[in-house]
Structures are given as structure tokens and as C-alpha cells.
Short mmCIF file of C-alpha atoms and ligand atoms in Angstrom, two decimals:
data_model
loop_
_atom_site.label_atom_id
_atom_site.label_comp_id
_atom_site.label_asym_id
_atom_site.label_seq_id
_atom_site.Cartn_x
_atom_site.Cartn_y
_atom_site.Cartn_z
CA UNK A 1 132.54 127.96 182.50
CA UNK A 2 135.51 128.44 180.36
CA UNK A 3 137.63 131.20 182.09
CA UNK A 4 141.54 132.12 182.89
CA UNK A 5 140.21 133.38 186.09
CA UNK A 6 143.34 132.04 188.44
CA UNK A 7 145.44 133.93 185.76
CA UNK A 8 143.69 136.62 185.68
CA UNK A 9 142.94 137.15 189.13
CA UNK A 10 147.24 136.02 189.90
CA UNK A 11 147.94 139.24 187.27
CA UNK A 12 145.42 141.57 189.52
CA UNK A 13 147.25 141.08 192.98
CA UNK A 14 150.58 141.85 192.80
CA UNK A 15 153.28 141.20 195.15
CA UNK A 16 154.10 145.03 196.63
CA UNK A 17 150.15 145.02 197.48
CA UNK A 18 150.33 142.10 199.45
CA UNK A 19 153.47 143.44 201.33
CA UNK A 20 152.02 146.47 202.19
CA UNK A 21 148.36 144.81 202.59
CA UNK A 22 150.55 142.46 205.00
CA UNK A 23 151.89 145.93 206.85
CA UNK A 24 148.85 147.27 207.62
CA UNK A 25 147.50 144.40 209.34
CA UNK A 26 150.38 144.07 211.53
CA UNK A 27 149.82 147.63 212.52
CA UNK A 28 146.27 148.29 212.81
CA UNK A 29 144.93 144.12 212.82
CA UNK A 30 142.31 142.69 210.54
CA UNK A 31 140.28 145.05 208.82
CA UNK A 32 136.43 146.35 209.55
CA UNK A 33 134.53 143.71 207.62
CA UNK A 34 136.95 140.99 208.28
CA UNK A 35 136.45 141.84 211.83
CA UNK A 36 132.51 141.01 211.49
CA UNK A 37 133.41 137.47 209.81
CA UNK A 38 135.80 136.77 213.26
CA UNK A 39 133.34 138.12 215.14
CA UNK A 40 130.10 136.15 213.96
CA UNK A 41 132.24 132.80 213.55
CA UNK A 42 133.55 133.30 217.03
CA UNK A 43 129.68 133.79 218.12
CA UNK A 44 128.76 129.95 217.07
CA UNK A 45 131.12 128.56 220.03
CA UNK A 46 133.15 126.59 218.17
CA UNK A 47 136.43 124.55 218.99
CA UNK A 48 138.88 122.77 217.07
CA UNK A 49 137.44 123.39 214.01
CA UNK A 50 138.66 123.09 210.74
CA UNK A 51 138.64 125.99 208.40
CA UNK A 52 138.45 126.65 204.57
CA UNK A 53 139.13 130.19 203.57
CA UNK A 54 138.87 130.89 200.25
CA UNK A 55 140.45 133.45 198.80
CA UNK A 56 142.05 134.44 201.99
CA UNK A 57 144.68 136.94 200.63
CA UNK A 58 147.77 137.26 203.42
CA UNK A 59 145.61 135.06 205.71
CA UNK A 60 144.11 137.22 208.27
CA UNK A 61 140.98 135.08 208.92
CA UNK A 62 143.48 132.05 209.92
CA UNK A 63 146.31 133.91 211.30
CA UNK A 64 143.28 134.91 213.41
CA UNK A 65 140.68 131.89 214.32
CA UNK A 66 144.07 129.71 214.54
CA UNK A 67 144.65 131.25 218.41
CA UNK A 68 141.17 130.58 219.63
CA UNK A 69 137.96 128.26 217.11
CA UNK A 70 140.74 126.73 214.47
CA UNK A 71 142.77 123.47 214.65
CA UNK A 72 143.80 123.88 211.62
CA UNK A 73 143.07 125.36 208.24
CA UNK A 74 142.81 125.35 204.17
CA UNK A 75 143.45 128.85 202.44
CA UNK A 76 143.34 128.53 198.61
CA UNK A 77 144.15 131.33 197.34
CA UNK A 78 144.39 132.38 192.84
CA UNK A 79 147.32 134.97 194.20
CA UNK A 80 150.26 133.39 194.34
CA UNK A 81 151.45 136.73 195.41
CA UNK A 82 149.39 136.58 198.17
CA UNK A 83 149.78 133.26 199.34
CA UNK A 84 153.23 133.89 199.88
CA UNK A 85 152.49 136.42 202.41
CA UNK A 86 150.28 134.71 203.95
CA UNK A 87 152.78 131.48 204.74
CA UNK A 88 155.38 133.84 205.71
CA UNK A 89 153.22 135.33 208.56
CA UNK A 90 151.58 132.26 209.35
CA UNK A 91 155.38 130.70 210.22
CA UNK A 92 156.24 133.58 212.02
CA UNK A 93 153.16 133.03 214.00
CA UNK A 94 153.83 129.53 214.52
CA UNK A 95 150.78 128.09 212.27
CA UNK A 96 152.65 126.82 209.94
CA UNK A 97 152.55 123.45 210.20
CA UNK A 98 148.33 123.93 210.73
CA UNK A 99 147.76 124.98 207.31
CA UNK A 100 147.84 123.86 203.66
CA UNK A 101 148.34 126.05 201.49
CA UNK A 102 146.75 125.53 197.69
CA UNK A 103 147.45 128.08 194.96
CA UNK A 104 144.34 127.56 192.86
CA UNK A 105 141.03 128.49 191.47
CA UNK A 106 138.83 127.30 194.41
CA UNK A 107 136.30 125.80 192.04
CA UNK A 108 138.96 123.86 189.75
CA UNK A 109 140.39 122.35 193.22
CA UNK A 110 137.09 121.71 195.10
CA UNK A 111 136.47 118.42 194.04
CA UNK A 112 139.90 116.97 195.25
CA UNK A 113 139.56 119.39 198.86
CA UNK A 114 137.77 118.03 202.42
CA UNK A 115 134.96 119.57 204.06
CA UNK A 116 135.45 121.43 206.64
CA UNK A 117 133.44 123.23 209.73
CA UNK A 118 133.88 126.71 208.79
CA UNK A 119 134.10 128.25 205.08
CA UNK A 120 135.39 131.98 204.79
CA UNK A 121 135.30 134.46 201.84
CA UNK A 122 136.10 137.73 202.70
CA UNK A 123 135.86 139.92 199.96
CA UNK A 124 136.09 137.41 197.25
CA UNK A 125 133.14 136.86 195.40
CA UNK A 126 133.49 140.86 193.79
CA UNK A 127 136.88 139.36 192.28
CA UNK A 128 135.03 136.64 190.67
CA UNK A 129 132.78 136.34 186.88
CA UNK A 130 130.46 133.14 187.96
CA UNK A 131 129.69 133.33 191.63
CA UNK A 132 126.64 130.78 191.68
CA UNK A 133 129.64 128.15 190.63
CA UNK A 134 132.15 129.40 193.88
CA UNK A 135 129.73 130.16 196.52
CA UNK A 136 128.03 126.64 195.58
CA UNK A 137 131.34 125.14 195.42
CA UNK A 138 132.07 126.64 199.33
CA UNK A 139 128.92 125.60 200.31
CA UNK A 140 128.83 122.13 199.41
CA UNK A 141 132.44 122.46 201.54
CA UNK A 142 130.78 123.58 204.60
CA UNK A 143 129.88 121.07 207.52
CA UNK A 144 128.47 123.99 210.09
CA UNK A 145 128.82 127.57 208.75
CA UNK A 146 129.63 129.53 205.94
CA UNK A 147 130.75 133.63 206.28
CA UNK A 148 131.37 136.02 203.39
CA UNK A 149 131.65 139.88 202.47
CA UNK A 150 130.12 141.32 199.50
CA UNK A 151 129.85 144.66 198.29
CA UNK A 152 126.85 146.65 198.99
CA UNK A 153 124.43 146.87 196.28
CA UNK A 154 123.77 150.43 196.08
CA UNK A 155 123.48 152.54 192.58
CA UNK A 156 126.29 153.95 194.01
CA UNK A 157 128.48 151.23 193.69
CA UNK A 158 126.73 149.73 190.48
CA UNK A 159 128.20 152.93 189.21
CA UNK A 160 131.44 152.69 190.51
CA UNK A 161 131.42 149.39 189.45
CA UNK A 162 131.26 150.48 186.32
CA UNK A 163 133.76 153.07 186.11
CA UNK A 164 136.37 150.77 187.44
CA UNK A 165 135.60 148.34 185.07
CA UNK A 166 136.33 150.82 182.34
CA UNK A 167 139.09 152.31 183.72
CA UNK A 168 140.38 148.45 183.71
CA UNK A 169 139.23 147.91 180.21
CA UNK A 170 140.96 151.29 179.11
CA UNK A 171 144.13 149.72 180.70
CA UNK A 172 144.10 146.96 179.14
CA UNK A 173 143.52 144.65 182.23
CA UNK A 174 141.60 141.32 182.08
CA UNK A 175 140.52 141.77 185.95
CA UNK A 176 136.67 143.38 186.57
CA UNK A 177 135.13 144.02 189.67
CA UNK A 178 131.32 142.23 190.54
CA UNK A 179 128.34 143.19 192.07
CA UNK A 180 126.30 140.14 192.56
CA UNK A 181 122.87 140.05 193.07
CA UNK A 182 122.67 139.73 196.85
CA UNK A 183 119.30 138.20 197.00
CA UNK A 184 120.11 135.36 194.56
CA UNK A 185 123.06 134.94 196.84
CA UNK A 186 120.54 134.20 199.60
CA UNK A 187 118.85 131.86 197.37
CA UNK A 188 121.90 129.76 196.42
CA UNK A 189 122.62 129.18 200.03
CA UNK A 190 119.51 128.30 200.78
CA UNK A 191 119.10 125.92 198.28
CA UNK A 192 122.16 124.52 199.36
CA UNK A 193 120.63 123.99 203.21
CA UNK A 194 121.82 126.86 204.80
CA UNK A 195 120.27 129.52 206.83
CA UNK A 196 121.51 133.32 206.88
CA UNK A 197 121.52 133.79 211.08
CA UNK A 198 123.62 137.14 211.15
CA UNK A 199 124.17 140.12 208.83
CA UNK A 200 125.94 142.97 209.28
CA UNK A 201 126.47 146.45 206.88
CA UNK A 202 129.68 148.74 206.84
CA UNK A 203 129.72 151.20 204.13
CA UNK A 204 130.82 149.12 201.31
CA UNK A 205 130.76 145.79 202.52
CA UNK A 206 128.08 143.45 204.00
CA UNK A 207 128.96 140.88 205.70
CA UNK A 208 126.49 137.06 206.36
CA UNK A 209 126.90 134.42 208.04
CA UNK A 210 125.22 131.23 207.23
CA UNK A 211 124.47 128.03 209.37
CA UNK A 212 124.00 124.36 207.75
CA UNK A 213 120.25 123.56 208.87
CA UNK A 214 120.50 120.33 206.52
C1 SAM B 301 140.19 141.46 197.34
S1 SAM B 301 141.20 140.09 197.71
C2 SAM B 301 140.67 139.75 199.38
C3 SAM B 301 141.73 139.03 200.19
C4 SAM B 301 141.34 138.76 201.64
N1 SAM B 301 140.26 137.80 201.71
C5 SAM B 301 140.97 140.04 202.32
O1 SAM B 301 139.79 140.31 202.51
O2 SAM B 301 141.90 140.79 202.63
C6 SAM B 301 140.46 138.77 196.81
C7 SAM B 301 141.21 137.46 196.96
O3 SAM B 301 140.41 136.41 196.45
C8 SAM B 301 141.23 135.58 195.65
N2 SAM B 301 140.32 134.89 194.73
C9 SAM B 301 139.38 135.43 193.91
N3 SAM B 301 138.71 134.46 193.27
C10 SAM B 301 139.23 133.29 193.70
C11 SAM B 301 138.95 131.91 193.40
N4 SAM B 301 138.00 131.57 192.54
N5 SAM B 301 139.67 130.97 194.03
C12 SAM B 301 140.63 131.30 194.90
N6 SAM B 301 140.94 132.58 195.22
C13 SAM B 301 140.25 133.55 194.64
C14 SAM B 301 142.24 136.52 195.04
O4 SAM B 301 143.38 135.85 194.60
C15 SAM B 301 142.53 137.44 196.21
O5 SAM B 301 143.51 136.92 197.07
#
């Protein structure tokens, strides 16, 4: 699909969000629904693995599953702005040398990346136009298990949705907000040999975690 959606997406994050996005977590620790994805990948047991987080903004879910299930990690991330936060904290956590870090489009890089054990996307897929083409793309990347967060797909948020994609359009800014159809999510993994085995709902994110059965 013909899209600028690294530029795009680099425009949308800028570099005082991930500072003070970077701030919080060092106060308070990952957020609610990245606290389900930690939770449900630490649930399968796993050691040593290797992880692939997408869109992993200043890198909570490695900074994270680095101490414990991680040997070491991918994050590509289409925010340069955030990748830099997230290498900064990962040094000062001593993870550097664990991780690669790829400032990219996942789905223009995913042909030249490894498998790996784990896949993350926390809170990515609403960022993105096409998600059959990156949730296919992290699937076909996954060896074991695959976690994301969505939005909720409420007519509340369809509406909201909306509003803050006019509000961008009124602005003048390329980057819109998505609210995929869940259940063809579901389908797409499922075609792709995966099995949803845990799902959890805050109040504006979901959060599933998917096994390779195949
Ligand atoms: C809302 S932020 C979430 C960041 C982090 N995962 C979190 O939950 O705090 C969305 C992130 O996904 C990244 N992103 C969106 N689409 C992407 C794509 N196709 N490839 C790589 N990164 C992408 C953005 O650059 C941004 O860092």
C-alpha cells in the first residue's frame, strides 16, 4: 500500500512527549494495559526469549521482560523521537548491548528482520492505516506468542475517533487515529495459526494474547 506512514507517524510523536512519556514511567512504571501484555507474556513461562516489539515507543515492554523472560530484544520503532528515549533508558538500565534498535516502518523492514519468540504491540495498531498488512507482518515474526492492545470498539470511541480525526484534519496533520475491526483481527491471527488464549478489557484498551498452535 502506497503510504508515508513512517513520516507521518515520525511527525505525530514528538520529542517533549517522549521525554515526559519517559518521566512518567520512571515514576509510576509501565502503564495499565502495558501491564496486562507483561503480565500475560510472563504467564507462558518463558526464558531467554527473544523479543520483537513493534512500535515500542520509550521501550517499556523491553526495559521490562529484559530483567526476567528476555535475552534480548528488537524494538522498531517509526518515532525516531521515541527511539531515542528508549536507547537512553535502556543504557542506563544496562540493556544496551541486548537490543537493536531499527527506526522503521515495521512492515517495510520485516522481510530483512528474524523471528523471534515473543511479538509485542502495545498500542500500535490505532496509529496505523492498513493493519491486516502489520499484524500479518508480526505474526509471520512470531515463533510462540504474539500480545497487542487495541482500542475498544465502542460507539463511544468510533465517535471519538472521529472527532479526533477532524480535529487532526482541521490542523492540518497527516496522522489519524484507527479503530480496527476487532473480530477481523481475530481472524487474521487465526489464519495465520494462532490461537487468542487470554484477553483482558480496561476502559479504552483491550488487550490479547495469542499462542502459535501451527
Ligand atoms: C501510541 S504509541 C505507543 C508506544 C508504546 N508502545 C506505548 O504503548 O507506550 C505508537 C507507537 O507505534 C509506532 N508505530 C506505529 N506504526 C508503526 C509501524 N508501522 N512500524 C513501527 N512503529 C510504528 C509509533 O512510532 C509510536 O512509537
Amino acid at each position: 500500500m502506497p503510504c508515508n506512514c513512517c513520516e507521518i507517524t515520525d511527525n505525530a510523536f514528538s520529542e517533549a512527549e517522549a521525554r515526559s512519556e519517559l518521566k512518567n514511567y520512571r515514576r509510576r512504571g509501565p502503564a495499565n494495559q502495558t501491564n496486562l501484555i507483561l503480565n500475560a507474556i510472563r504467564s507462558l513461562g518463558l526464558k531467554n526469549a527473544d523479543l520483537l516489539d513493534i512500535g515500542g515507543g520509550i521501550g517499556v515492554i523491553h526495559h521490562e521482560l529484559l530483567n526476567d523472560v528476555a535475552r534480548e530484544a528488537t524494538h522498531v520503532d517509526a518515532s525516531f523521537a521515541y527511539l531515542k528515549e528508549a536507547e537512553a533508558e535502556a543504557a542506563r538500565r544496562g540493556h544496551g548491548e541486548r537490543i537493536r534498535f531499527i527506526h522503521a516502518d515495521f512492515t517495510d523492514v520485516a522481510s530483512e528482520l528474524p523471528k523471534a519468540d515473543i511479538v509485542t504491540l502495545d498500542r500500535v495498531v490505532c496509529c496505523y492505516p492498513d493493519f491486516r498488512r502489520l499484524l500479518k507482518a508480526a505474526a509471520e515474526h512470531s515463533r510462540e506468542a504474539l500480545a497487542f492492545t487495541y482500542p475498544r470498539e465502542t460507539g463511544y470511541f468510533r465517535i471519538g475517533f472521529k472527532i479526533l480525526n477532524l480535529f487532526q484534519l482541521l490542523r492540518k496533520v497527516p496522522f489519524r487515529v484507527f479503530l480496527h475491526p476487532i473480530i477481523e483481527m481475530d481472524l487474521l491471527l487465526q489464519r495465520e495459526g494462532f490461537e487468542r488464549v487470554v484477553l483482558h478489557r480496561l476502559f479504552v484498551w483491550e488487550m490479547a494474547l495469542y499462542k502459535r498452535t501451527v
